[in-house]
mmCIF file of C-alpha atoms in Angstrom:
data_model
loop_
_atom_site.group_PDB
_atom_site.id
_atom_site.type_symbol
_atom_site.label_atom_id
_atom_site.label_comp_id
_atom_site.label_asym_id
_atom_site.label_seq_id
_atom_site.Cartn_x
_atom_site.Cartn_y
_atom_site.Cartn_z
ATOM 1 C CA UNK A 824 -133.445 63.746 -74.178
ATOM 2 C CA UNK A 825 -135.202 63.694 -77.557
ATOM 3 C CA UNK A 826 -137.824 66.177 -76.410
ATOM 4 C CA UNK A 827 -135.148 68.514 -75.117
ATOM 5 C CA UNK A 828 -133.285 68.426 -78.402
ATOM 6 C CA UNK A 829 -136.537 69.163 -80.205
ATOM 7 C CA UNK A 830 -137.108 72.261 -78.051
ATOM 8 C CA UNK A 831 -133.599 73.571 -78.649
ATOM 9 C CA UNK A 832 -133.728 72.935 -82.375
ATOM 10 C CA UNK A 833 -137.159 74.471 -82.701
ATOM 11 C CA UNK A 834 -135.962 78.072 -82.443
ATOM 12 C CA UNK A 835 -136.382 80.303 -85.485
ATOM 13 C CA UNK A 836 -133.639 82.561 -86.824
ATOM 14 C CA UNK A 837 -135.999 84.745 -88.849
ATOM 15 C CA UNK A 838 -138.007 85.937 -85.824
ATOM 16 C CA UNK A 839 -135.191 85.957 -83.278
ATOM 17 C CA UNK A 840 -134.000 89.191 -81.686
ATOM 18 C CA UNK A 841 -130.865 87.549 -80.298
ATOM 19 C CA UNK A 842 -128.650 84.519 -80.808
ATOM 20 C CA UNK A 843 -128.586 82.189 -77.815
ATOM 21 C CA UNK A 844 -125.243 80.458 -77.335
ATOM 22 C CA UNK A 845 -125.706 77.466 -75.039
ATOM 23 C CA UNK A 846 -122.357 77.094 -73.286
ATOM 24 C CA UNK A 847 -120.517 73.778 -73.386
ATOM 25 C CA UNK A 848 -121.262 72.964 -69.752
ATOM 26 C CA UNK A 849 -125.012 73.317 -70.310
ATOM 27 C CA UNK A 850 -124.821 71.138 -73.421
ATOM 28 C CA UNK A 851 -122.848 68.394 -71.682
ATOM 29 C CA UNK A 852 -124.559 68.147 -68.286
ATOM 30 C CA UNK A 853 -128.234 67.575 -67.560
ATOM 31 C CA UNK A 854 -130.264 69.254 -64.825
ATOM 32 C CA UNK A 855 -130.202 68.126 -61.163
ATOM 33 C CA UNK A 856 -131.760 64.778 -60.311
ATOM 34 C CA UNK A 857 -135.217 64.802 -58.791
ATOM 35 C CA UNK A 858 -136.058 68.330 -59.933
ATOM 36 C CA UNK A 859 -139.096 68.724 -62.151
ATOM 37 C CA UNK A 860 -139.218 71.425 -64.769
ATOM 38 C CA UNK A 861 -137.097 72.607 -67.683
ATOM 39 C CA UNK A 862 -133.335 72.714 -67.660
ATOM 40 C CA UNK A 863 -131.647 76.074 -68.231
ATOM 41 C CA UNK A 864 -131.605 76.276 -72.067
ATOM 42 C CA UNK A 865 -135.265 75.229 -72.238
ATOM 43 C CA UNK A 866 -136.202 77.859 -69.667
ATOM 44 C CA UNK A 867 -134.363 80.667 -71.479
ATOM 45 C CA UNK A 868 -135.967 79.760 -74.802
ATOM 46 C CA UNK A 869 -139.476 79.551 -73.335
ATOM 47 C CA UNK A 870 -139.318 82.660 -71.143
ATOM 48 C CA UNK A 871 -137.843 84.671 -74.015
ATOM 49 C CA UNK A 872 -140.734 83.524 -76.201
ATOM 50 C CA UNK A 873 -143.288 84.582 -73.573
ATOM 51 C CA UNK A 874 -141.645 88.003 -73.311
ATOM 52 C CA UNK A 875 -141.817 88.297 -77.100
ATOM 53 C CA UNK A 876 -138.048 88.464 -77.258
ATOM 54 C CA UNK A 877 -137.412 85.139 -79.026
ATOM 55 C CA UNK A 878 -133.903 83.755 -79.305
ATOM 56 C CA UNK A 879 -132.323 81.499 -81.889
ATOM 57 C CA UNK A 880 -130.002 78.598 -81.065
ATOM 58 C CA UNK A 881 -127.640 77.868 -83.989
ATOM 59 C CA UNK A 882 -127.941 74.238 -85.121
ATOM 60 C CA UNK A 883 -124.170 73.871 -85.481
ATOM 61 C CA UNK A 884 -123.148 74.523 -81.862
ATOM 62 C CA UNK A 885 -121.544 71.100 -81.629
ATOM 63 C CA UNK A 886 -117.774 71.366 -81.542
ATOM 64 C CA UNK A 887 -117.794 75.073 -80.703
ATOM 65 C CA UNK A 888 -116.298 76.507 -77.531
ATOM 66 C CA UNK A 889 -115.614 80.092 -76.494
ATOM 67 C CA UNK A 890 -112.200 78.843 -75.247
ATOM 68 C CA UNK A 891 -112.690 80.022 -71.666
ATOM 69 C CA UNK A 892 -111.827 76.620 -70.224
ATOM 70 C CA UNK A 893 -108.696 76.450 -72.371
ATOM 71 C CA UNK A 894 -107.645 79.822 -70.982
ATOM 72 C CA UNK A 895 -108.428 78.814 -67.389
ATOM 73 C CA UNK A 896 -106.394 75.627 -67.635
ATOM 74 C CA UNK A 897 -103.418 77.392 -69.166
ATOM 75 C CA UNK A 898 -103.512 75.776 -72.611
ATOM 76 C CA UNK A 899 -102.445 78.867 -74.529
ATOM 77 C CA UNK A 900 -102.211 77.300 -78.006
ATOM 78 C CA UNK A 901 -105.590 75.580 -77.651
ATOM 79 C CA UNK A 902 -107.090 78.800 -76.342
ATOM 80 C CA UNK A 903 -105.935 80.696 -79.433
ATOM 81 C CA UNK A 904 -107.209 78.083 -81.883
ATOM 82 C CA UNK A 905 -110.635 77.632 -80.261
ATOM 83 C CA UNK A 906 -111.145 81.369 -79.703
ATOM 84 C CA UNK A 907 -110.482 82.153 -83.369
ATOM 85 C CA UNK A 908 -112.789 79.379 -84.540
ATOM 86 C CA UNK A 909 -115.492 80.585 -82.192
ATOM 87 C CA UNK A 910 -115.308 84.217 -83.342
ATOM 88 C CA UNK A 911 -115.677 83.103 -86.959
ATOM 89 C CA UNK A 912 -118.816 81.118 -86.147
ATOM 90 C CA UNK A 913 -120.233 83.840 -83.912
ATOM 91 C CA UNK A 914 -119.783 86.350 -86.727
ATOM 92 C CA UNK A 915 -121.935 84.188 -88.983
ATOM 93 C CA UNK A 916 -124.538 83.404 -86.301
ATOM 94 C CA UNK A 917 -125.061 87.065 -85.400
ATOM 95 C CA UNK A 918 -125.258 88.187 -89.023
ATOM 96 C CA UNK A 919 -122.042 90.131 -88.825
ATOM 97 C CA UNK A 920 -122.724 91.460 -85.336
ATOM 98 C CA UNK A 921 -126.269 92.658 -86.066
ATOM 99 C CA UNK A 922 -127.838 90.443 -83.390
ATOM 100 C CA UNK A 923 -126.621 90.304 -79.787
ATOM 101 C CA UNK A 924 -125.352 86.974 -78.494
ATOM 102 C CA UNK A 925 -126.837 85.742 -75.203
ATOM 103 C CA UNK A 926 -124.576 83.426 -73.188
ATOM 104 C CA UNK A 927 -125.746 81.341 -70.216
ATOM 105 C CA UNK A 928 -122.452 81.078 -68.287
ATOM 106 C CA UNK A 929 -120.890 84.312 -66.921
ATOM 107 C CA UNK A 930 -117.301 83.141 -67.369
ATOM 108 C CA UNK A 931 -118.042 82.558 -71.065
ATOM 109 C CA UNK A 932 -119.724 85.968 -71.302
ATOM 110 C CA UNK A 933 -116.364 87.528 -70.461
ATOM 111 C CA UNK A 934 -114.990 86.273 -73.774
ATOM 112 C CA UNK A 935 -115.887 89.339 -75.829
ATOM 113 C CA UNK A 936 -115.015 90.791 -79.218
ATOM 114 C CA UNK A 937 -115.201 94.469 -80.077
ATOM 115 C CA UNK A 938 -117.430 93.796 -83.108
ATOM 116 C CA UNK A 939 -119.848 91.476 -81.278
ATOM 117 C CA UNK A 940 -122.395 92.319 -78.588
ATOM 118 C CA UNK A 941 -122.324 89.710 -75.806
ATOM 119 C CA UNK A 942 -125.032 89.663 -73.118
ATOM 120 C CA UNK A 943 -125.040 87.453 -70.046
ATOM 121 C CA UNK A 944 -128.288 85.499 -69.657
ATOM 122 C CA UNK A 945 -128.864 87.052 -66.212
ATOM 123 C CA UNK A 946 -128.670 90.550 -67.679
ATOM 124 C CA UNK A 947 -130.832 89.416 -70.605
ATOM 125 C CA UNK A 948 -133.519 88.199 -68.196
ATOM 126 C CA UNK A 949 -133.397 91.310 -66.003
ATOM 127 C CA UNK A 950 -133.329 93.946 -68.759
ATOM 128 C CA UNK A 951 -135.025 92.318 -71.754
ATOM 129 C CA UNK A 952 -137.461 89.770 -70.323
ATOM 130 C CA UNK A 953 -138.746 90.867 -66.914
ATOM 131 C CA UNK A 954 -140.039 94.272 -68.146
ATOM 132 C CA UNK A 955 -142.293 92.404 -70.610
ATOM 133 C CA UNK A 956 -143.544 89.751 -68.181
ATOM 134 C CA UNK A 957 -146.025 89.619 -65.338
ATOM 135 C CA UNK A 958 -144.519 87.561 -62.522
ATOM 136 C CA UNK A 959 -147.315 85.562 -60.915
ATOM 137 C CA UNK A 960 -145.349 83.485 -58.400
ATOM 138 C CA UNK A 961 -142.164 85.005 -57.063
ATOM 139 C CA UNK A 962 -139.802 83.196 -54.704
ATOM 140 C CA UNK A 963 -140.026 84.528 -51.149
ATOM 141 C CA UNK A 964 -136.363 84.307 -50.227
ATOM 142 C CA UNK A 965 -133.152 82.915 -51.669
ATOM 143 C CA UNK A 966 -129.428 82.844 -50.955
ATOM 144 C CA UNK A 967 -127.259 83.647 -53.976
ATOM 145 C CA UNK A 968 -123.570 83.010 -54.664
ATOM 146 C CA UNK A 969 -122.324 85.302 -57.432
ATOM 147 C CA UNK A 970 -119.370 83.755 -59.212
ATOM 148 C CA UNK A 971 -116.091 85.583 -59.741
ATOM 149 C CA UNK A 972 -117.077 86.219 -63.351
ATOM 150 C CA UNK A 973 -120.393 87.747 -62.272
ATOM 151 C CA UNK A 974 -118.549 90.084 -59.929
ATOM 152 C CA UNK A 975 -116.169 91.129 -62.694
ATOM 153 C CA UNK A 976 -119.077 91.720 -65.068
ATOM 154 C CA UNK A 977 -121.087 93.608 -62.439
ATOM 155 C CA UNK A 978 -124.088 91.283 -62.767
ATOM 156 C CA UNK A 979 -124.748 90.735 -59.061
ATOM 157 C CA UNK A 980 -127.522 93.310 -58.808
ATOM 158 C CA UNK A 981 -129.426 91.787 -61.737
ATOM 159 C CA UNK A 982 -129.318 88.420 -59.975
ATOM 160 C CA UNK A 983 -131.133 89.926 -56.994
ATOM 161 C CA UNK A 984 -134.311 90.188 -59.077
ATOM 162 C CA UNK A 985 -135.026 86.476 -58.585
ATOM 163 C CA UNK A 986 -136.759 86.884 -55.209
ATOM 164 C CA UNK A 987 -138.319 89.283 -52.720
ATOM 165 C CA UNK A 988 -135.662 88.685 -50.056
ATOM 166 C CA UNK A 989 -132.180 87.998 -51.426
ATOM 167 C CA UNK A 990 -129.287 87.193 -49.120
ATOM 168 C CA UNK A 991 -125.624 87.363 -50.108
ATOM 169 C CA UNK A 992 -123.355 85.519 -47.635
ATOM 170 C CA UNK A 993 -120.265 87.356 -46.446
ATOM 171 C CA UNK A 994 -118.192 84.270 -47.272
ATOM 172 C CA UNK A 995 -119.474 83.903 -50.854
ATOM 173 C CA UNK A 996 -116.123 84.304 -52.554
ATOM 174 C CA UNK A 997 -114.189 82.326 -55.174
ATOM 175 C CA UNK A 998 -115.008 78.613 -55.287
ATOM 176 C CA UNK A 999 -111.635 77.814 -56.859
ATOM 177 C CA UNK A 1000 -113.162 75.905 -59.777
ATOM 178 C CA UNK A 1001 -110.979 77.610 -62.369
ATOM 179 C CA UNK A 1002 -107.786 76.685 -60.570
ATOM 180 C CA UNK A 1003 -105.627 73.654 -61.040
ATOM 181 C CA UNK A 1004 -103.188 74.665 -63.759
ATOM 182 C CA UNK A 1005 -104.228 77.984 -65.216
ATOM 183 C CA UNK A 1006 -105.109 80.419 -62.426
ATOM 184 C CA UNK A 1007 -103.289 83.688 -63.033
ATOM 185 C CA UNK A 1008 -101.532 85.269 -60.052
ATOM 186 C CA UNK A 1009 -100.117 88.782 -59.921
ATOM 187 C CA UNK A 1010 -98.251 90.856 -57.389
ATOM 188 C CA UNK A 1011 -98.044 94.648 -57.366
ATOM 189 C CA UNK A 1012 -95.940 96.904 -55.149
ATOM 190 C CA UNK A 1013 -96.847 100.579 -54.911
ATOM 191 C CA UNK A 1014 -98.962 100.233 -58.021
ATOM 192 C CA UNK A 1015 -96.168 98.640 -60.070
ATOM 193 C CA UNK A 1016 -96.667 95.068 -61.261
ATOM 194 C CA UNK A 1017 -93.755 92.979 -60.010
ATOM 195 C CA UNK A 1018 -94.856 89.445 -60.851
ATOM 196 C CA UNK A 1019 -97.324 87.704 -63.154
ATOM 197 C CA UNK A 1020 -97.603 83.958 -63.530
ATOM 198 C CA UNK A 1021 -99.949 80.965 -63.595
ATOM 199 C CA UNK A 1022 -100.375 78.064 -61.202
ATOM 200 C CA UNK A 1023 -99.272 75.679 -63.975
ATOM 201 C CA UNK A 1024 -95.807 77.233 -63.608
ATOM 202 C CA UNK A 1025 -95.479 76.015 -60.034
ATOM 203 C CA UNK A 1026 -92.836 73.324 -59.473
ATOM 204 C CA UNK A 1027 -95.500 71.156 -57.823
ATOM 205 C CA UNK A 1028 -99.116 71.205 -59.019
ATOM 206 C CA UNK A 1029 -101.909 72.547 -56.833
ATOM 207 C CA UNK A 1030 -103.316 69.032 -56.396
ATOM 208 C CA UNK A 1031 -99.896 67.668 -55.397
ATOM 209 C CA UNK A 1032 -99.422 70.446 -52.836
ATOM 210 C CA UNK A 1033 -102.824 69.809 -51.267
ATOM 211 C CA UNK A 1034 -102.222 66.049 -51.185
ATOM 212 C CA UNK A 1035 -98.822 66.509 -49.505
ATOM 213 C CA UNK A 1036 -99.952 69.100 -46.973
ATOM 214 C CA UNK A 1037 -103.105 67.219 -46.006
ATOM 215 C CA UNK A 1038 -100.895 64.362 -44.832
ATOM 216 C CA UNK A 1039 -99.469 66.565 -42.068
ATOM 217 C CA UNK A 1040 -102.163 68.833 -40.559
ATOM 218 C CA UNK A 1041 -105.868 68.277 -41.278
ATOM 219 C CA UNK A 1042 -107.082 70.782 -43.884
ATOM 220 C CA UNK A 1043 -110.434 72.359 -43.075
ATOM 221 C CA UNK A 1044 -112.832 74.490 -45.146
ATOM 222 C CA UNK A 1045 -111.539 78.059 -45.196
ATOM 223 C CA UNK A 1046 -107.876 77.148 -44.707
ATOM 224 C CA UNK A 1047 -105.442 79.139 -46.844
ATOM 225 C CA UNK A 1048 -102.266 77.602 -48.279
ATOM 226 C CA UNK A 1049 -99.358 79.969 -48.928
ATOM 227 C CA UNK A 1050 -96.818 78.507 -51.346
ATOM 228 C CA UNK A 1051 -95.232 81.589 -52.856
ATOM 229 C CA UNK A 1052 -95.769 82.833 -56.401
ATOM 230 C CA UNK A 1053 -94.949 80.955 -59.613
ATOM 231 C CA UNK A 1054 -92.623 83.741 -60.706
ATOM 232 C CA UNK A 1055 -90.483 83.431 -57.559
ATOM 233 C CA UNK A 1056 -89.924 85.470 -54.413
ATOM 234 C CA UNK A 1057 -88.965 89.121 -54.185
ATOM 235 C CA UNK A 1058 -85.609 88.387 -52.573
ATOM 236 C CA UNK A 1059 -84.472 86.833 -55.826
ATOM 237 C CA UNK A 1060 -85.031 89.996 -57.844
ATOM 238 C CA UNK A 1061 -82.040 91.893 -59.203
ATOM 239 C CA UNK A 1062 -81.943 94.756 -58.564
ATOM 240 C CA UNK A 1063 -83.995 94.779 -55.401
ATOM 241 C CA UNK A 1064 -87.097 97.071 -55.326
ATOM 242 C CA UNK A 1065 -86.284 100.221 -53.390
ATOM 243 C CA UNK A 1066 -88.560 102.189 -51.120
ATOM 244 C CA UNK A 1067 -90.196 102.090 -47.731
ATOM 245 C CA UNK A 1068 -92.308 99.016 -47.040
ATOM 246 C CA UNK A 1069 -91.004 97.101 -50.047
#
């Protein structure tokens, strides 16, 4: 661990062309067991250096969070506090927005500010690093699973640059990781939004519903549970929506 910390602290602000924000999840968890080679932050720092596009990791990342997880879990007050703190630090790190900020988790990349340039690490690699590198050993084939955030950001095509033959499974949809209390659900009828709520507003939590239902029929991968929406059913609306098919 000491060597890894040395690598991450060895970046230089004076020569950097971007600020590298190592997301909380990549600061907390180590790489997979039994896999030789650098973990993600080490790889981004080293490959950026080889491409002559060095990045700088602020030494005071500890305690900072872009607040994405607070938003996902539905903690609105915590989300506001952490987001404001993060913007203040990011403003200082980027020299008032002069340097772009590279983020290594797509869901955290979505947390943007109009005065700050935020670049996902996948886009950074595809647009800023690969054009300046000679790839000597490219992976033959790989299966990718773009996350929901990557789809929203439009980063899927950049991810395809990792191999010669890239396969995207038809079933590669949402993994549900962001959902237990904060997943936002909406319902629109004829283009008009009728309901908006979060799973934390359900009478019974998502985990409680799954636990209860799994005691009756066996739940298998791919099963869909319909419980209604947190904001209630359409029959309870007054007045009732009018129009054909509503």
